[in-house]
Coordinates of C-alpha atoms and ligand atoms in Angstrom, one line a residue:
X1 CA -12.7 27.9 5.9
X2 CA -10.5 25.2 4.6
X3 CA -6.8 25.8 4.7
X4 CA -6.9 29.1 5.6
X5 CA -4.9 30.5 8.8
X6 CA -7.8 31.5 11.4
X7 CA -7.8 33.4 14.3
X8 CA -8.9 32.0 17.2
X9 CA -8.3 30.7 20.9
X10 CA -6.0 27.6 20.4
X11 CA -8.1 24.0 20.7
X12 CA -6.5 22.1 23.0
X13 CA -6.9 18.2 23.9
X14 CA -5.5 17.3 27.2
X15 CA -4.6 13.7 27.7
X16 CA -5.8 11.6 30.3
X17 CA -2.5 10.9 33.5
X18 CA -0.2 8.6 31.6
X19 CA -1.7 8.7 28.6
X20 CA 1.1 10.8 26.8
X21 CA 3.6 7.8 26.6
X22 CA 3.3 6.8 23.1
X23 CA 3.1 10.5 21.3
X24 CA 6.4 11.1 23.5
X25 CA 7.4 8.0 21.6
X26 CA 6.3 10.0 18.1
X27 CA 3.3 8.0 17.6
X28 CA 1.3 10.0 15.7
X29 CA -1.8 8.5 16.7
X30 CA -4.5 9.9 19.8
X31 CA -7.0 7.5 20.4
X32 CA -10.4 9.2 21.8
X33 CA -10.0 6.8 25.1
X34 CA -6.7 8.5 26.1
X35 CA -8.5 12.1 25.6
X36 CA -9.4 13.3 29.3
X37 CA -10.8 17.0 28.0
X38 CA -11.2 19.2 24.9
X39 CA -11.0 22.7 25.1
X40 CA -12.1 25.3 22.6
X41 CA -13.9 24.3 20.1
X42 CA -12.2 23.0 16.7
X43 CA -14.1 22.2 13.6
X44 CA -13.1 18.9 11.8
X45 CA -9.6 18.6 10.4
X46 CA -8.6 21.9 12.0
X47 CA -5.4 21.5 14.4
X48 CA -5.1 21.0 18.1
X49 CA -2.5 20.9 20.8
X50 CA -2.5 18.1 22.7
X51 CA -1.1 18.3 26.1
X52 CA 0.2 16.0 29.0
X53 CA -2.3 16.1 31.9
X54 CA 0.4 18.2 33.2
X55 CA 0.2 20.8 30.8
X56 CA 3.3 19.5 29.0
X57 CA 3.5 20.3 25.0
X58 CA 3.4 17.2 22.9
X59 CA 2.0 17.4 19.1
X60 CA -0.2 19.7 17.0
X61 CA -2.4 17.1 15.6
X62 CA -5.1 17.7 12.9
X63 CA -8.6 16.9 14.4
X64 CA -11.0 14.4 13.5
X65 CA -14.0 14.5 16.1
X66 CA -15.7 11.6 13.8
X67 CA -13.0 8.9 14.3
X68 CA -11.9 6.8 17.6
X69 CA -8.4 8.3 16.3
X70 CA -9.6 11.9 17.6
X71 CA -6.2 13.4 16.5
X72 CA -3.0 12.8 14.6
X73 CA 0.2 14.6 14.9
X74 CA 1.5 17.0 12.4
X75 CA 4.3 17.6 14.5
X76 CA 6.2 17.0 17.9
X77 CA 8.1 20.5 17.6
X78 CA 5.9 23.2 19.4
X79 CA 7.9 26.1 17.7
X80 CA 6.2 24.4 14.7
X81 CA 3.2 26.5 12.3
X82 CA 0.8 24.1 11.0
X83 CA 0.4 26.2 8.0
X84 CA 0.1 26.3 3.9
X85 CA 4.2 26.3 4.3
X86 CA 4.2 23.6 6.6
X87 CA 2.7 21.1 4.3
X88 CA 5.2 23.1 1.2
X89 CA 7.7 22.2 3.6
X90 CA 7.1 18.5 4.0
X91 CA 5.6 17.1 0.9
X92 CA 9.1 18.8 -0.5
X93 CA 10.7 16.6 2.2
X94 CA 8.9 13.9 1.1
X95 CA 9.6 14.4 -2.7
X96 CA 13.2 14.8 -2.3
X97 CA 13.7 11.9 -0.1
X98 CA 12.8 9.4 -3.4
X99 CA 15.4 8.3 -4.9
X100 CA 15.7 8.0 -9.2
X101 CA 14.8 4.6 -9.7
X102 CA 16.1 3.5 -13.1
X103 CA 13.2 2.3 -16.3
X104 CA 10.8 3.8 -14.0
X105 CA 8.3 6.8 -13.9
X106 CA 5.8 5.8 -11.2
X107 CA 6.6 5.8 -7.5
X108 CA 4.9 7.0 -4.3
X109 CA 5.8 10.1 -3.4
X110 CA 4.0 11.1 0.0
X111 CA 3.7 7.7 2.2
X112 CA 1.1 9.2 4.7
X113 CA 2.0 8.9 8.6
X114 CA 5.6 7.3 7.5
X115 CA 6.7 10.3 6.0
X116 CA 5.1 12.8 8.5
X117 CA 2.0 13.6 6.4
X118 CA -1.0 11.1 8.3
X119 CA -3.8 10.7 6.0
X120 CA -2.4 11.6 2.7
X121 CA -0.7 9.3 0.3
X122 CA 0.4 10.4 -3.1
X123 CA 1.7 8.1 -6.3
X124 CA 3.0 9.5 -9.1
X125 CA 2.4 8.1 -12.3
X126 CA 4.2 9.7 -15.3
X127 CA 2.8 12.9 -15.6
X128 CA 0.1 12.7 -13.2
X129 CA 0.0 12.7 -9.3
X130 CA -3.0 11.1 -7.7
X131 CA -3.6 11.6 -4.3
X132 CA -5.3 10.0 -2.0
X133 CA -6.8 11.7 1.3
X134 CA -8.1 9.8 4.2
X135 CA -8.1 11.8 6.9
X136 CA -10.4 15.0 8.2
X137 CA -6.9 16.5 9.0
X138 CA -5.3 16.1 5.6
X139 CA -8.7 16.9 4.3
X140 CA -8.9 20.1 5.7
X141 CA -5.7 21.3 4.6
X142 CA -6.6 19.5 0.6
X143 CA -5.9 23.1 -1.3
X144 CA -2.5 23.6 0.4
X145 CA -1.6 20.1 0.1
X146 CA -2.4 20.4 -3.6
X147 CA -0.6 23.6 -4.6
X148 CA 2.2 21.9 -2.5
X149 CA 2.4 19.3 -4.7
X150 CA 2.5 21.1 -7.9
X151 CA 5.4 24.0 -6.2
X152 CA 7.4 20.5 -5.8
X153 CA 7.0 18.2 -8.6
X154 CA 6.5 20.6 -11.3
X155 CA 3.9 18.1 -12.4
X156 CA 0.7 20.3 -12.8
X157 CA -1.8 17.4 -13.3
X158 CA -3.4 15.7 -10.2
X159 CA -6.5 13.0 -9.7
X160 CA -7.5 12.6 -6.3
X161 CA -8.9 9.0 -5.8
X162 CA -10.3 9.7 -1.7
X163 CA -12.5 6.5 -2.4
X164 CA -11.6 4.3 0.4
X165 CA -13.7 3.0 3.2
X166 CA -11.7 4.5 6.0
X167 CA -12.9 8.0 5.0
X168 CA -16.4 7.1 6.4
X169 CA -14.7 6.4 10.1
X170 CA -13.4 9.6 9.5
X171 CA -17.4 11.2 8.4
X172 CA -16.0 12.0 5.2
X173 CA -17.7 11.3 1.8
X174 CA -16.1 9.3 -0.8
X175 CA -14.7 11.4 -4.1
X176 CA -13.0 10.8 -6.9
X177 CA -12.0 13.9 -9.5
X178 CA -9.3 16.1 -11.2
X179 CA -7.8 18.0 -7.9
X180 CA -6.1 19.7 -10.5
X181 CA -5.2 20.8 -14.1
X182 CA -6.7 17.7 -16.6
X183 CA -6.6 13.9 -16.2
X184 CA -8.4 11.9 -19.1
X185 CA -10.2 8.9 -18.2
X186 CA -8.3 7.1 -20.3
X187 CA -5.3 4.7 -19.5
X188 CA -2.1 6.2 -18.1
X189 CA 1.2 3.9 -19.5
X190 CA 3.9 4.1 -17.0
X191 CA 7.4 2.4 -16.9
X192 CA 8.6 0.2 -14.1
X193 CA 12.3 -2.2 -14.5
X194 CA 11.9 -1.3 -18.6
X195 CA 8.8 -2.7 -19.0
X196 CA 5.5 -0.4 -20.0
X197 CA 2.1 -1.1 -18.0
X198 CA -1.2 0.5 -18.7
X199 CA -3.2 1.9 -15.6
X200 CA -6.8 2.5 -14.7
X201 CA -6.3 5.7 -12.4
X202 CA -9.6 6.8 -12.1
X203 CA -10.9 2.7 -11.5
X204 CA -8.1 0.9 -10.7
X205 CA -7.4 -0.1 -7.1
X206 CA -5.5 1.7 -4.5
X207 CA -4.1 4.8 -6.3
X208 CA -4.2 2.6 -9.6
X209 CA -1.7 0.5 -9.9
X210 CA 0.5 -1.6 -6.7
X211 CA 3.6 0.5 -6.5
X212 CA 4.8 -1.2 -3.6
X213 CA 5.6 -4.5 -5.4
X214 CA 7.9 -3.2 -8.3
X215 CA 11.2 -4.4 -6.2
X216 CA 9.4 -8.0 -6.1
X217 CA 8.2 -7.7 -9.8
X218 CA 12.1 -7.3 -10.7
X219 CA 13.0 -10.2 -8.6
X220 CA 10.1 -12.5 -10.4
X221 CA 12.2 -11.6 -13.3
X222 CA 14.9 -12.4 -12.1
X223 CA 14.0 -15.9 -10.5
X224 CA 12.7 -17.1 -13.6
X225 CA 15.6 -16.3 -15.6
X226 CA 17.5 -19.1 -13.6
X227 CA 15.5 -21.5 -15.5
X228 CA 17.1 -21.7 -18.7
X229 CA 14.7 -24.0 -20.6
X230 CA 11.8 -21.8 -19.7
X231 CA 10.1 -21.6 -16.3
X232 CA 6.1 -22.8 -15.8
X233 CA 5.0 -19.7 -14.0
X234 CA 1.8 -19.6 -11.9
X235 CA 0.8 -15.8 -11.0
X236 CA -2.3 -16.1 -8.6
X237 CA -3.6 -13.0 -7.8
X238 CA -2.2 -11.0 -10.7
X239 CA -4.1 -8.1 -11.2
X240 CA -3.1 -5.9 -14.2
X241 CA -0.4 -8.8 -14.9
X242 CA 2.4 -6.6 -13.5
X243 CA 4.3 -9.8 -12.2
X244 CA 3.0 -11.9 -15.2
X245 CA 4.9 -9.1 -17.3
X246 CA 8.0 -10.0 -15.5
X247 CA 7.9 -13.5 -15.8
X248 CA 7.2 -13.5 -19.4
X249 CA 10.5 -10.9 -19.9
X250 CA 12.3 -13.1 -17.8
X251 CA 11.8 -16.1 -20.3
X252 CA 9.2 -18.0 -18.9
X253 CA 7.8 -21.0 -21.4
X254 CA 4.4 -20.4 -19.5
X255 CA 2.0 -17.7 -17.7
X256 CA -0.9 -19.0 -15.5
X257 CA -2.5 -15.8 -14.2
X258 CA -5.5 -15.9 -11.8
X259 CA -7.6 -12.7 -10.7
X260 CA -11.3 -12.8 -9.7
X261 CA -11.3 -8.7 -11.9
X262 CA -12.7 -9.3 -15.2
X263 CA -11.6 -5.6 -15.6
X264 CA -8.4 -6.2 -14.5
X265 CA -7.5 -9.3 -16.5
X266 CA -8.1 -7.5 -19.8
X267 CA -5.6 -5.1 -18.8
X268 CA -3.3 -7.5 -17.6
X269 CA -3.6 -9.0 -21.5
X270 CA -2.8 -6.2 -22.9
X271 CA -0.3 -5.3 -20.7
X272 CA 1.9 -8.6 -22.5
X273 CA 0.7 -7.5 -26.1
X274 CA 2.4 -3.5 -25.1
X275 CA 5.6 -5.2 -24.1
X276 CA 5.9 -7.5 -27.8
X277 CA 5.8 -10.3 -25.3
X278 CA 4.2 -13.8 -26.6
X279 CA 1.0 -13.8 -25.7
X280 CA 0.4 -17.5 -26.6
X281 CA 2.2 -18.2 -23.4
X282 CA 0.7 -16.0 -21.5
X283 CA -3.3 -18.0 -20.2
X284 CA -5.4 -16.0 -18.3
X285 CA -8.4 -17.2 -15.4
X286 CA -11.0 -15.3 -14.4
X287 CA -11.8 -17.5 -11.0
X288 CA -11.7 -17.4 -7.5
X289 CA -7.6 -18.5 -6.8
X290 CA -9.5 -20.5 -3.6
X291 CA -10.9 -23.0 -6.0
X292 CA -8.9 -22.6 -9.1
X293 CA -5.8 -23.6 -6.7
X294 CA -7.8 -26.9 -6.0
X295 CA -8.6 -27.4 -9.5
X296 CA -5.2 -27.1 -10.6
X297 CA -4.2 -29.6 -8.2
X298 CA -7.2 -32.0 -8.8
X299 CA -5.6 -32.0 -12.4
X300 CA -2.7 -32.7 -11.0
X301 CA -0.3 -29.4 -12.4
X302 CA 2.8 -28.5 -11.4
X303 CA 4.5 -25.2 -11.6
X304 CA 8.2 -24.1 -11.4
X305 CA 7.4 -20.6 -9.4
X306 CA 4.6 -19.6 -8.3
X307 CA 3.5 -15.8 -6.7
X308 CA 0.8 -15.9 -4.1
X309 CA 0.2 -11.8 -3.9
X310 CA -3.3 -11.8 -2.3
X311 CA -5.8 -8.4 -1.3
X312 CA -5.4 -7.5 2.4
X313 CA -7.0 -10.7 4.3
X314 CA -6.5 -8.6 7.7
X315 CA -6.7 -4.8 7.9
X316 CA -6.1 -5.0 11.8
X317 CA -5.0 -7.6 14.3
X318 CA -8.8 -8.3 15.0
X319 CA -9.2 -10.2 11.7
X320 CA -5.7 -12.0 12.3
X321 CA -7.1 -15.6 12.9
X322 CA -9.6 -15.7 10.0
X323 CA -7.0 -14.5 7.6
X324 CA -4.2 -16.7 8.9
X325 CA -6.4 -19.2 7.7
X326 CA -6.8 -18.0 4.0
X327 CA -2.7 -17.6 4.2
X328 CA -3.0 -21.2 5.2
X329 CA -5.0 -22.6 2.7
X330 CA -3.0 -20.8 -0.6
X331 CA 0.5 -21.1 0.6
X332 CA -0.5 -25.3 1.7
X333 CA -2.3 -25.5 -2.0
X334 CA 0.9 -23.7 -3.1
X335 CA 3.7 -26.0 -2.1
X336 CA 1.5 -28.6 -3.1
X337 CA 1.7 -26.9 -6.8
X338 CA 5.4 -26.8 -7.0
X339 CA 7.7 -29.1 -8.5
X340 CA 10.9 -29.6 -6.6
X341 CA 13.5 -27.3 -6.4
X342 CA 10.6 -24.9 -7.5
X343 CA 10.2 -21.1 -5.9
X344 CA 7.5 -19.2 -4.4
X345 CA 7.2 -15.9 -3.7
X346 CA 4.1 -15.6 -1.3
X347 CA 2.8 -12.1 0.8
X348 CA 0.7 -10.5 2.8
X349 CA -0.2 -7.0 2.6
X350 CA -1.9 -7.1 6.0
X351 CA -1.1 -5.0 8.6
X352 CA -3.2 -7.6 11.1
X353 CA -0.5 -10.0 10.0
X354 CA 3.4 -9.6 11.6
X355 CA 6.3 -11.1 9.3
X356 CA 6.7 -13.4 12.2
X357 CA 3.3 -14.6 12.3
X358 CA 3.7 -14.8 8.3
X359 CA 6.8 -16.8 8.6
X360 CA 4.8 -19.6 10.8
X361 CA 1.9 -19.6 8.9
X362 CA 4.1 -20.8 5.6
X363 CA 6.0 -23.3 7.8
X364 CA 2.4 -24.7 8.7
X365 CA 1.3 -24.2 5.4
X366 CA 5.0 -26.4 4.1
X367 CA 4.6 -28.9 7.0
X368 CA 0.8 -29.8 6.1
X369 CA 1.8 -30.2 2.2
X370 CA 4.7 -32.7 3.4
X371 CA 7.3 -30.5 1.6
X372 CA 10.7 -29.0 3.4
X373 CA 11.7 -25.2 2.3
X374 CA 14.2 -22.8 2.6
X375 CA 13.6 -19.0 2.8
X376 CA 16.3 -17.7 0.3
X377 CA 15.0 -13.8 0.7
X378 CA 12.5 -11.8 3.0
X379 CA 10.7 -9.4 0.9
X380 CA 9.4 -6.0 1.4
X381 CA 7.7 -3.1 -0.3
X382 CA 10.5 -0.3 -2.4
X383 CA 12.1 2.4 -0.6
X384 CA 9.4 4.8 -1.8
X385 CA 7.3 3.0 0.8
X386 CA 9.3 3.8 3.8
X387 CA 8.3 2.8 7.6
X388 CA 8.6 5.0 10.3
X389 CA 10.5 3.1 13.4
X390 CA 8.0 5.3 15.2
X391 CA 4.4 3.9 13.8
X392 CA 4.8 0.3 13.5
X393 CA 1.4 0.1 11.8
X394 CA 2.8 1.3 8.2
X395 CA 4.8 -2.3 8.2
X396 CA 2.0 -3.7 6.0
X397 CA 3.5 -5.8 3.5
X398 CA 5.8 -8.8 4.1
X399 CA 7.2 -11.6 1.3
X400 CA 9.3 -14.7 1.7
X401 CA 11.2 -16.2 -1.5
X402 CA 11.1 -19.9 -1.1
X403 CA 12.9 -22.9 -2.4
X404 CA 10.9 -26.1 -2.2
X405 CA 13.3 -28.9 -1.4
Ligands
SAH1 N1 0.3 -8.9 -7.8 C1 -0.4 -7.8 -8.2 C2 -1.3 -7.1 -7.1 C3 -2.3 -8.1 -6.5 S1 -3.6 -7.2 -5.7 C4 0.5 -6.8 -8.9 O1 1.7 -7.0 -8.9 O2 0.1 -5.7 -9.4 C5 -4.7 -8.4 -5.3 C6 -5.6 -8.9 -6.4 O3 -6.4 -10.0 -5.9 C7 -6.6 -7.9 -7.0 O4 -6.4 -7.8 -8.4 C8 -8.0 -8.6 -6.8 O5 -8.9 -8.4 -7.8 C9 -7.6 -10.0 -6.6 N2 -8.5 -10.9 -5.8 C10 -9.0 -10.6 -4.5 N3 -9.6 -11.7 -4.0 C11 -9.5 -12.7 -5.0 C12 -9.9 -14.0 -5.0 N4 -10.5 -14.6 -4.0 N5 -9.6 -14.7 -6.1 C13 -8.9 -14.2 -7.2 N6 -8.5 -12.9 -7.1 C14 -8.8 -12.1 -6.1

C-alpha cells in the first residue's frame, strides 16, 4: 500500500563492478545499464538499497522499474529510515532553507533532486501549494509528502498538477486535482517585486506561473528605468506578461509582447490593467516569435531592450544541435532588432544547452548580425531554485544581459 511502512525482505539492487562511482559522488541518479542484479522483489516507487558489486552500502533509492533511471536516491546515509518522517524531515529542510523574499508570496519550495527530494517539485502560490510529482518514487510516498507539506507550511490548500510527459517514462498516468483541502478553478493573484500577477494553476504551464524568472523580471525593471525618456520594449516570448509587467513599471514608453498562447496573452493583458499600468502602451501578438521577429525586421523596427525567454528548445543534450539553431536564429534576428547601445536579455531554459555553449551561440548569433556586444550580467534562476554541486542536470536555465555596441 502506498506510503505505508511494510514488512518485508529488503529489495536490493546491486551495481554492476565500477558502476558505483557517481552515487559515491551523490548523484542521485541509477541508470538501468549500471544495474548488474535485483533482489527481492519491490513494487514501483517502493525503496531499494543499492549496493557496490562488493556489497558496499551506497543509497536507499525509491524504485521505478518503468524508467531507464531504475532508481533515485533518497539518501547516501544507511542509518537513514525512508519513512513518513523522512519526507516531514526534508520538505521542512526544504521549506526553511527559502529565504523571505520582499513584495512576494510565490516561490518554490521543494526543488526536486536539488533539494534532496527527486521527483517532486512544489511552488507555492499565496495560499495554495501545487505540487508536482514526476517520479514512481515520490509517487509512492504522495500521502506523506502531502501531510508533510501541510505539518510545514501551515498552508492547508494543495493542487497537484502531475501533468508532465516525463511521468509516462516513469508508467505513470497524468493527473491533475485538489491533493488537498479546496483550490477553485479560478485565478490565483500572487505578488512578485510589488507587482500583482493573476495565475492559471490548474492550466497554466509548469506549476502555473515561471517562478524561476522573478530575479530577471526585477532586473527588466530595472534596465528599463535607465532610459529616462521611455524605453521601446520588445518581450518575445512573454507568456502571462510577467516581464511585460516589469517593463511597463519600470517606465517603458512601449510594450511589444509576443506569445504563440492565445490563453496566455489575455492574461498577460490583464495582468497590466491589475497593476493601473497604461495599457495603451502595452500591444500584444498572438504569432509565432520565428516569423514575427522577421516581420518586425522586414518593417524595419527597432527596439531599445529586448527579452528573448523561449520554452525549453533542448530537454537533453540529444536535441543540443537542433535547438542551438533556434537560439541562433532569435538571438541573430535580435541584435538585428536593437538600436545601439540597446540591451537584451536572452535565455535558455534547456538543460541540453551549457551556459558555455549558450555564450557561443549569442556570439555567433552577434557576429552574423554584424553587431559587437558586451555581456554586462550572467543570469540565473532565484535562490528558491537552488542547484545541487552534485546533480549537474538541475543547472537548466542560463541568461546573459547584453549591451549592443
Ligand atoms: N518570460 C515568461 C516565460 C516564458 S515561457 C515569463 O516571465 O513568465 C515560454 C513561452 O513561449 C510560453 O508562454 C509559450 O506559450 C511560448 N511559446 C513557445 N513557442 C513559441 C513560439 N514559437 N512562438 C511564440 N511563443 C512561443
Amino acid at each position: 500500500m502506498a506510503g505505508r511502512l511494510t514488512i518485508h525482505p529488503m529489495h536490493k539492487i546491486i551495481l554492476k563492478a565500477g558502476r558505483e562511482k557517481s552515487l559515491k559522488r551523490r548523484h542521485p541518479w541509477v541508470f538501468s545499464g549500471a544495474v548488474d542484479r535485483l533482489q527481492g522483489s519491490p513494487g514501483a516507487g517502493e525503496t531499494v538499497a543499492v549496493q557496490s558489486r562488493d556489497g558496499e552500502f551506497l543509497a536507499w533509492a525509491g524504485y521505478s522499474p518503468d524508467s531507464q533511471i531504475v532508481a533515485r536516491a533518497w539518501s547516501f546515509r544507511e542509518a537513514d529510515t525512508i519513512d513518513a518522517g523522512f519526507f516531514r524531515r526534508r520538505i521542512g529542510e526544504s521549506v526553511a532553507a527559502r529565504p523571505v523574499f520582499p513584495g512576494a508570496d510565490a516561490w518554490r519550495l521543494v526543488h526536486g533532486e536539488s533539494d534532496g527530494l527527486p521527483g517532486l517539485v512544489v511552488d507555492r502560490y499565496s495560499e495554495t501549494l501545487v505540487a508536482q510529482i514526476t517520479t514512481a518514487g515520490a509517487e509512492f510516498w504522495r500521502e506523506a509528502i502531502a501531510d508533510a507539506l501541510i505539518a510545514v507550511t501551515g498552508v492547508k490548500n494543495i493542487l497537484e498538477r502531475s501533468d508532465v510527459d516525463v511521468r509516462e517514462l516513469e508508467g505513470l498516468p497524468s493527473k491533475v486535482g485538489v491533493l488537498r483541502g479546496e483550490v477553485k478553478d479560478e485565478p490565483v493573484v500572487i505578488e512578485e517585486n510589488g507587482v500583482h500577477l493573476s495565475v492559471d494553476l490548474w492550466r497554466g504551464h509548469k506549476t502555473g506561473f515561471y517562478l524561476d524568472q522573478r530575479d530577471n523580471r526585477a532586473l527588466t525593471r530595472q534596465v528599463t528605468r535607465e532610459y529616462s525618456h521611455g524605453a521601446d520594449v520588445l518581450n518575445c516570448f512573454c507568456y502571462t506578461g510577467g516581464m511585460s509587467v516589469a517593463a511597463l513599471a519600470g517606465g517603458a514608453k512601449s510594450v511589444l509582447s509576443i506569445d504563440s498562447s492565445g490563453p496566455a496573452l489575455a492574461i498577460a493583458a490583464d495582468n497590466v490593467k491589475q497593476n493601473g499600468l497604461a495599457a495603451d502602451r502595452a500591444e500584444w501578438m498572438e504569432a509565432d516569435v520565428f516569423q514575427a521577429l522577421r516581420q518586425l525586421r522586414d518593417r524595419g523596427r527597432q527596439f531599445d531592450l529586448i527579452v528573448l525567454d523561449p520554452p525549453k528548445f533542448a530537454p537533453t543534450a540529444h536535441h543540443a544541435e537542433k535547438a542551438t539553431r533556434a537560439y541562433k536564429d532569435i538571438n541573430l534576428l535580435g541584435f538585428k532588432l536593437l538600436r545601439p547601445g540597446g540591451h537584451l536579455m536572452t535565455y535558455s531554459c534547456s538543460g541540453g544547452i551549457s551556459a558555455d555553449l549558450f555564450q557561443k551561440v549569442v556570439a555567433g548569433a552577434a557576429l552574423d548580425a554584424g553587431v559587437d556586444a558586451q555581456i554586462l550580467r550572467r543570469l540565473g534562476p532565484g535562490v528558491d531554485h537552488p542547484v545541487s554541486v552534485h546533480f549537474p542536470e538541475g543547472d537548466y536555465l542560463k541568461g546573459l544581459l547584453l549591451r549592443r555596441g
